[in-house]
């Protein structure tokens, strides 16, 4: 049983689904935190994406980002609203920035650095989008607070991700299984 | 009904909340029995598109009210106060940058016509799309293709996480989260829950067709 479940950790589709489920779970927790506008989120649901930057190849990493956006939108019933648009733009930009930072920085950049870059870029894109669809020129007034929030939550998420990656046996198993079976679960989604 | 004198206000409020939640649950069940998730989502997309292209502010406000009623009918939480407060925030933010004819001056704040109308339009669009989406997206919605099957597997894992009996304590968050990952992972996700392909009454199909036709007719008339 244990062997079979360990073997499944080499299946990228399954790992993507599990990490996607964690995004939904963290998003549900985040939903309970009061916020001035529905699209202003803390970004804790990006934690599994941060962890996946070292686990999944780029195509599956992007699938995870899309699973997060679509699943969260279905759960919250916001699939056709601007909230989904904000979520899509913020998540994809954060995912791509985190991926690029991880690949370009290697060991020179910590999970905290990757996380802060992702959070701040996600929030910056959302402020730009807010300027176009909600606030107009006044969006620049919320920008400092929104970007500062990204800095704080990005740092906290990065610290947690670093501790989790160092101590988690699930993460260690998934890393080794995915590295040992690079072709399993098809490389292309 | 007269207030019960011996009962503390908190208990009365809790009972009121419980009754409201129960009523929402009943409305949700009726809604889900009436519409197939995919058909409701498709109709929601069509109505949302008509709403987004609607140039007349009056028609948009009318549609927003209809979406709020539909979201309530779907058993979703509809807060008029939150809607008004968020809309007021959006309008106020738009008013900070004066554009167009000056309507009034309130100290340092200049109330301008174009900024006011743009603010109202943006607020109505923002809230309208949220309520249209709330009414038309059911949790049972299944997406097609390989991507859809990955999303469905993620929902199966999500249900397991929600049902997980272990604890997540701040003091041992990393270890507890690791245990949760391992437990949830132990069994492969069974085939995703299907919508059971239950037949929906003709009334539901007719209502969806009517909603789409009305939204596009309103757009054509504007």
PDB file of N, CA and C in Angstrom, chain B residues 145-203:
ATOM      1  N   UNK B 145     -12.379  16.993 -20.750  1.00  0.00           N
ATOM      2  CA  UNK B 145     -10.982  16.779 -21.160  1.00  0.00           C
ATOM      3  C   UNK B 145     -10.048  16.390 -20.021  1.00  0.00           C
ATOM      4  N   UNK B 146      -8.761  16.292 -20.365  1.00  0.00           N
ATOM      5  CA  UNK B 146      -7.749  15.874 -19.390  1.00  0.00           C
ATOM      6  C   UNK B 146      -7.619  16.907 -18.268  1.00  0.00           C
ATOM      7  N   UNK B 147      -7.687  18.174 -18.660  1.00  0.00           N
ATOM      8  CA  UNK B 147      -7.615  19.221 -17.640  1.00  0.00           C
ATOM      9  C   UNK B 147      -8.789  19.081 -16.667  1.00  0.00           C
ATOM     10  N   UNK B 148      -9.976  18.799 -17.225  1.00  0.00           N
ATOM     11  CA  UNK B 148     -11.158  18.628 -16.384  1.00  0.00           C
ATOM     12  C   UNK B 148     -10.997  17.476 -15.414  1.00  0.00           C
ATOM     13  N   UNK B 149     -10.338  16.384 -15.873  1.00  0.00           N
ATOM     14  CA  UNK B 149     -10.184  15.226 -14.983  1.00  0.00           C
ATOM     15  C   UNK B 149      -9.174  15.540 -13.872  1.00  0.00           C
ATOM     16  N   UNK B 150      -8.165  16.386 -14.162  1.00  0.00           N
ATOM     17  CA  UNK B 150      -7.216  16.778 -13.102  1.00  0.00           C
ATOM     18  C   UNK B 150      -7.933  17.659 -12.066  1.00  0.00           C
ATOM     19  N   UNK B 151      -8.768  18.578 -12.554  1.00  0.00           N
ATOM     20  CA  UNK B 151      -9.535  19.431 -11.623  1.00  0.00           C
ATOM     21  C   UNK B 151     -10.454  18.551 -10.767  1.00  0.00           C
ATOM     22  N   UNK B 152     -11.088  17.549 -11.422  1.00  0.00           N
ATOM     23  CA  UNK B 152     -11.996  16.652 -10.677  1.00  0.00           C
ATOM     24  C   UNK B 152     -11.229  15.877  -9.611  1.00  0.00           C
ATOM     25  N   UNK B 153     -10.009  15.384  -9.944  1.00  0.00           N
ATOM     26  CA  UNK B 153      -9.190  14.675  -8.941  1.00  0.00           C
ATOM     27  C   UNK B 153      -8.823  15.618  -7.802  1.00  0.00           C
ATOM     28  N   UNK B 154      -8.536  16.865  -8.151  1.00  0.00           N
ATOM     29  CA  UNK B 154      -8.200  17.850  -7.114  1.00  0.00           C
ATOM     30  C   UNK B 154      -9.384  18.039  -6.164  1.00  0.00           C
ATOM     31  N   UNK B 155     -10.604  18.008  -6.707  1.00  0.00           N
ATOM     32  CA  UNK B 155     -11.791  18.145  -5.849  1.00  0.00           C
ATOM     33  C   UNK B 155     -11.928  16.948  -4.901  1.00  0.00           C
ATOM     34  N   UNK B 156     -11.568  15.740  -5.417  1.00  0.00           N
ATOM     35  CA  UNK B 156     -11.634  14.543  -4.561  1.00  0.00           C
ATOM     36  C   UNK B 156     -10.645  14.702  -3.399  1.00  0.00           C
ATOM     37  N   UNK B 157      -9.419  15.129  -3.705  1.00  0.00           N
ATOM     38  CA  UNK B 157      -8.421  15.353  -2.646  1.00  0.00           C
ATOM     39  C   UNK B 157      -8.889  16.458  -1.689  1.00  0.00           C
ATOM     40  N   UNK B 158      -9.501  17.481  -2.252  1.00  0.00           N
ATOM     41  CA  UNK B 158      -9.983  18.605  -1.427  1.00  0.00           C
ATOM     42  C   UNK B 158     -11.007  18.108  -0.401  1.00  0.00           C
ATOM     43  N   UNK B 159     -11.903  17.226  -0.863  1.00  0.00           N
ATOM     44  CA  UNK B 159     -12.907  16.683   0.067  1.00  0.00           C
ATOM     45  C   UNK B 159     -12.232  15.924   1.200  1.00  0.00           C
ATOM     46  N   UNK B 160     -11.165  15.192   0.842  1.00  0.00           N
ATOM     47  CA  UNK B 160     -10.431  14.445   1.883  1.00  0.00           C
ATOM     48  C   UNK B 160      -9.768  15.392   2.882  1.00  0.00           C
ATOM     49  N   UNK B 161      -9.216  16.481   2.367  1.00  0.00           N
ATOM     50  CA  UNK B 161      -8.564  17.451   3.266  1.00  0.00           C
ATOM     51  C   UNK B 161      -9.598  18.033   4.225  1.00  0.00           C
ATOM     52  N   UNK B 162     -10.761  18.381   3.665  1.00  0.00           N
ATOM     53  CA  UNK B 162     -11.812  18.985   4.497  1.00  0.00           C
ATOM     54  C   UNK B 162     -12.289  17.995   5.562  1.00  0.00           C
ATOM     55  N   UNK B 163     -12.332  16.704   5.187  1.00  0.00           N
ATOM     56  CA  UNK B 163     -12.822  15.684   6.131  1.00  0.00           C
ATOM     57  C   UNK B 163     -11.731  15.187   7.085  1.00  0.00           C
ATOM     58  N   UNK B 164     -10.495  15.618   6.873  1.00  0.00           N
ATOM     59  CA  UNK B 164      -9.360  15.157   7.690  1.00  0.00           C
ATOM     60  C   UNK B 164      -9.614  15.419   9.174  1.00  0.00           C
ATOM     61  N   UNK B 165      -9.395  14.376   9.988  1.00  0.00           N
ATOM     62  CA  UNK B 165      -9.734  14.487  11.416  1.00  0.00           C
ATOM     63  C   UNK B 165      -8.558  14.974  12.262  1.00  0.00           C
ATOM     64  N   UNK B 166      -7.342  14.944  11.700  1.00  0.00           N
ATOM     65  CA  UNK B 166      -6.174  15.361  12.479  1.00  0.00           C
ATOM     66  C   UNK B 166      -6.195  16.853  12.775  1.00  0.00           C
ATOM     67  N   UNK B 167      -5.211  17.307  13.535  1.00  0.00           N
ATOM     68  CA  UNK B 167      -5.192  18.720  13.926  1.00  0.00           C
ATOM     69  C   UNK B 167      -4.075  19.466  13.213  1.00  0.00           C
ATOM     70  N   UNK B 168      -4.296  20.741  13.026  1.00  0.00           N
ATOM     71  CA  UNK B 168      -3.255  21.620  12.485  1.00  0.00           C
ATOM     72  C   UNK B 168      -3.002  22.688  13.554  1.00  0.00           C
ATOM     73  N   UNK B 169      -1.920  22.480  14.343  1.00  0.00           N
ATOM     74  CA  UNK B 169      -1.623  23.413  15.438  1.00  0.00           C
ATOM     75  C   UNK B 169      -0.526  24.378  15.022  1.00  0.00           C
ATOM     76  N   UNK B 170      -0.669  25.650  15.392  1.00  0.00           N
ATOM     77  CA  UNK B 170       0.358  26.635  15.011  1.00  0.00           C
ATOM     78  C   UNK B 170       1.759  26.227  15.470  1.00  0.00           C
ATOM     79  N   UNK B 171       1.864  25.613  16.663  1.00  0.00           N
ATOM     80  CA  UNK B 171       3.185  25.278  17.213  1.00  0.00           C
ATOM     81  C   UNK B 171       3.890  24.193  16.393  1.00  0.00           C
ATOM     82  N   UNK B 172       3.109  23.296  15.776  1.00  0.00           N
ATOM     83  CA  UNK B 172       3.740  22.200  15.005  1.00  0.00           C
ATOM     84  C   UNK B 172       3.128  22.156  13.607  1.00  0.00           C
ATOM     85  N   UNK B 173       3.008  23.321  13.007  1.00  0.00           N
ATOM     86  CA  UNK B 173       2.303  23.430  11.724  1.00  0.00           C
ATOM     87  C   UNK B 173       2.972  22.618  10.614  1.00  0.00           C
ATOM     88  N   UNK B 174       4.310  22.663  10.550  1.00  0.00           N
ATOM     89  CA  UNK B 174       5.013  21.955   9.470  1.00  0.00           C
ATOM     90  C   UNK B 174       4.783  20.446   9.601  1.00  0.00           C
ATOM     91  N   UNK B 175       4.981  19.914  10.805  1.00  0.00           N
ATOM     92  CA  UNK B 175       4.806  18.469  11.017  1.00  0.00           C
ATOM     93  C   UNK B 175       3.349  18.058  10.791  1.00  0.00           C
ATOM     94  N   UNK B 176       2.412  18.870  11.272  1.00  0.00           N
ATOM     95  CA  UNK B 176       0.987  18.543  11.103  1.00  0.00           C
ATOM     96  C   UNK B 176       0.579  18.598   9.634  1.00  0.00           C
ATOM     97  N   UNK B 177       1.089  19.606   8.904  1.00  0.00           N
ATOM     98  CA  UNK B 177       0.762  19.722   7.476  1.00  0.00           C
ATOM     99  C   UNK B 177       1.350  18.539   6.703  1.00  0.00           C
ATOM    100  N   UNK B 178       2.532  18.091   7.115  1.00  0.00           N
ATOM    101  CA  UNK B 178       3.168  16.942   6.460  1.00  0.00           C
ATOM    102  C   UNK B 178       2.336  15.678   6.675  1.00  0.00           C
ATOM    103  N   UNK B 179       1.873  15.503   7.918  1.00  0.00           N
ATOM    104  CA  UNK B 179       1.037  14.351   8.238  1.00  0.00           C
ATOM    105  C   UNK B 179      -0.248  14.383   7.398  1.00  0.00           C
ATOM    106  N   UNK B 180      -0.810  15.558   7.266  1.00  0.00           N
ATOM    107  CA  UNK B 180      -2.032  15.721   6.466  1.00  0.00           C
ATOM    108  C   UNK B 180      -1.771  15.325   5.005  1.00  0.00           C
ATOM    109  N   UNK B 181      -0.652  15.798   4.448  1.00  0.00           N
ATOM    110  CA  UNK B 181      -0.324  15.460   3.057  1.00  0.00           C
ATOM    111  C   UNK B 181      -0.207  13.946   2.886  1.00  0.00           C
ATOM    112  N   UNK B 182       0.480  13.293   3.824  1.00  0.00           N
ATOM    113  CA  UNK B 182       0.683  11.847   3.717  1.00  0.00           C
ATOM    114  C   UNK B 182      -0.632  11.086   3.827  1.00  0.00           C
ATOM    115  N   UNK B 183      -1.491  11.509   4.757  1.00  0.00           N
ATOM    116  CA  UNK B 183      -2.783  10.831   4.951  1.00  0.00           C
ATOM    117  C   UNK B 183      -3.675  10.988   3.717  1.00  0.00           C
ATOM    118  N   UNK B 184      -3.741  12.208   3.229  1.00  0.00           N
ATOM    119  CA  UNK B 184      -4.612  12.478   2.086  1.00  0.00           C
ATOM    120  C   UNK B 184      -4.110  11.716   0.860  1.00  0.00           C
ATOM    121  N   UNK B 185      -2.798  11.549   0.817  1.00  0.00           N
ATOM    122  CA  UNK B 185      -2.172  10.918  -0.338  1.00  0.00           C
ATOM    123  C   UNK B 185      -2.342   9.407  -0.346  1.00  0.00           C
ATOM    124  N   UNK B 186      -2.548   8.795   0.820  1.00  0.00           N
ATOM    125  CA  UNK B 186      -2.450   7.343   0.953  1.00  0.00           C
ATOM    126  C   UNK B 186      -3.266   6.565  -0.076  1.00  0.00           C
ATOM    127  N   UNK B 187      -4.483   7.045  -0.348  1.00  0.00           N
ATOM    128  CA  UNK B 187      -5.303   6.318  -1.328  1.00  0.00           C
ATOM    129  C   UNK B 187      -5.420   7.131  -2.600  1.00  0.00           C
ATOM    130  N   UNK B 188      -5.343   6.442  -3.756  1.00  0.00           N
ATOM    131  CA  UNK B 188      -5.515   7.195  -4.998  1.00  0.00           C
ATOM    132  C   UNK B 188      -6.931   7.749  -5.088  1.00  0.00           C
ATOM    133  N   UNK B 189      -7.115   8.870  -5.778  1.00  0.00           N
ATOM    134  CA  UNK B 189      -8.471   9.414  -5.872  1.00  0.00           C
ATOM    135  C   UNK B 189      -9.353   8.473  -6.671  1.00  0.00           C
ATOM    136  N   UNK B 190     -10.509   8.126  -6.092  1.00  0.00           N
ATOM    137  CA  UNK B 190     -11.455   7.287  -6.836  1.00  0.00           C
ATOM    138  C   UNK B 190     -11.963   8.114  -8.000  1.00  0.00           C
ATOM    139  N   UNK B 191     -12.625   7.479  -8.948  1.00  0.00           N
ATOM    140  CA  UNK B 191     -13.170   8.221 -10.078  1.00  0.00           C
ATOM    141  C   UNK B 191     -13.938   9.437  -9.586  1.00  0.00           C
ATOM    142  N   UNK B 192     -13.768  10.572 -10.240  1.00  0.00           N
ATOM    143  CA  UNK B 192     -14.440  11.769  -9.759  1.00  0.00           C
ATOM    144  C   UNK B 192     -15.948  11.580  -9.681  1.00  0.00           C
ATOM    145  N   UNK B 193     -16.537  12.240  -8.683  1.00  0.00           N
ATOM    146  CA  UNK B 193     -17.988  12.148  -8.500  1.00  0.00           C
ATOM    147  C   UNK B 193     -18.684  12.690  -9.730  1.00  0.00           C
ATOM    148  N   UNK B 194     -19.618  11.950 -10.242  1.00  0.00           N
ATOM    149  CA  UNK B 194     -20.313  12.414 -11.436  1.00  0.00           C
ATOM    150  C   UNK B 194     -21.546  13.213 -11.029  1.00  0.00           C
ATOM    151  N   UNK B 195     -22.032  13.915 -11.986  1.00  0.00           N
ATOM    152  CA  UNK B 195     -23.248  14.684 -11.758  1.00  0.00           C
ATOM    153  C   UNK B 195     -24.460  13.751 -11.721  1.00  0.00           C
ATOM    154  N   UNK B 196     -24.236  12.438 -11.896  1.00  0.00           N
ATOM    155  CA  UNK B 196     -25.276  11.409 -11.899  1.00  0.00           C
ATOM    156  C   UNK B 196     -26.176  11.534 -13.124  1.00  0.00           C
ATOM    157  N   UNK B 197     -25.903  12.492 -13.970  1.00  0.00           N
ATOM    158  CA  UNK B 197     -26.652  12.638 -15.219  1.00  0.00           C
ATOM    159  C   UNK B 197     -28.150  12.712 -15.011  1.00  0.00           C
ATOM    160  N   UNK B 198     -28.569  13.167 -13.817  1.00  0.00           N
ATOM    161  CA  UNK B 198     -29.995  13.220 -13.521  1.00  0.00           C
ATOM    162  C   UNK B 198     -30.711  14.135 -14.509  1.00  0.00           C
ATOM    163  N   UNK B 199     -31.894  13.727 -14.918  1.00  0.00           N
ATOM    164  CA  UNK B 199     -32.685  14.555 -15.838  1.00  0.00           C
ATOM    165  C   UNK B 199     -33.247  15.751 -15.077  1.00  0.00           C
ATOM    166  N   UNK B 200     -33.209  16.896 -15.735  1.00  0.00           N
ATOM    167  CA  UNK B 200     -33.759  18.092 -15.106  1.00  0.00           C
ATOM    168  C   UNK B 200     -35.108  18.402 -15.729  1.00  0.00           C
ATOM    169  N   UNK B 201     -36.027  18.997 -14.932  1.00  0.00           N
ATOM    170  CA  UNK B 201     -37.361  19.284 -15.475  1.00  0.00           C
ATOM    171  C   UNK B 201     -37.305  20.311 -16.609  1.00  0.00           C
ATOM    172  N   UNK B 202     -38.295  20.209 -17.506  1.00  0.00           N
ATOM    173  CA  UNK B 202     -38.353  21.129 -18.656  1.00  0.00           C
ATOM    174  C   UNK B 202     -38.405  22.585 -18.195  1.00  0.00           C
ATOM    175  N   UNK B 203     -38.994  22.806 -17.011  1.00  0.00           N
ATOM    176  CA  UNK B 203     -39.109  24.153 -16.447  1.00  0.00           C
ATOM    177  C   UNK B 203     -37.727  24.809 -16.319  1.00  0.00           C
TER     178      UNK B 203
END
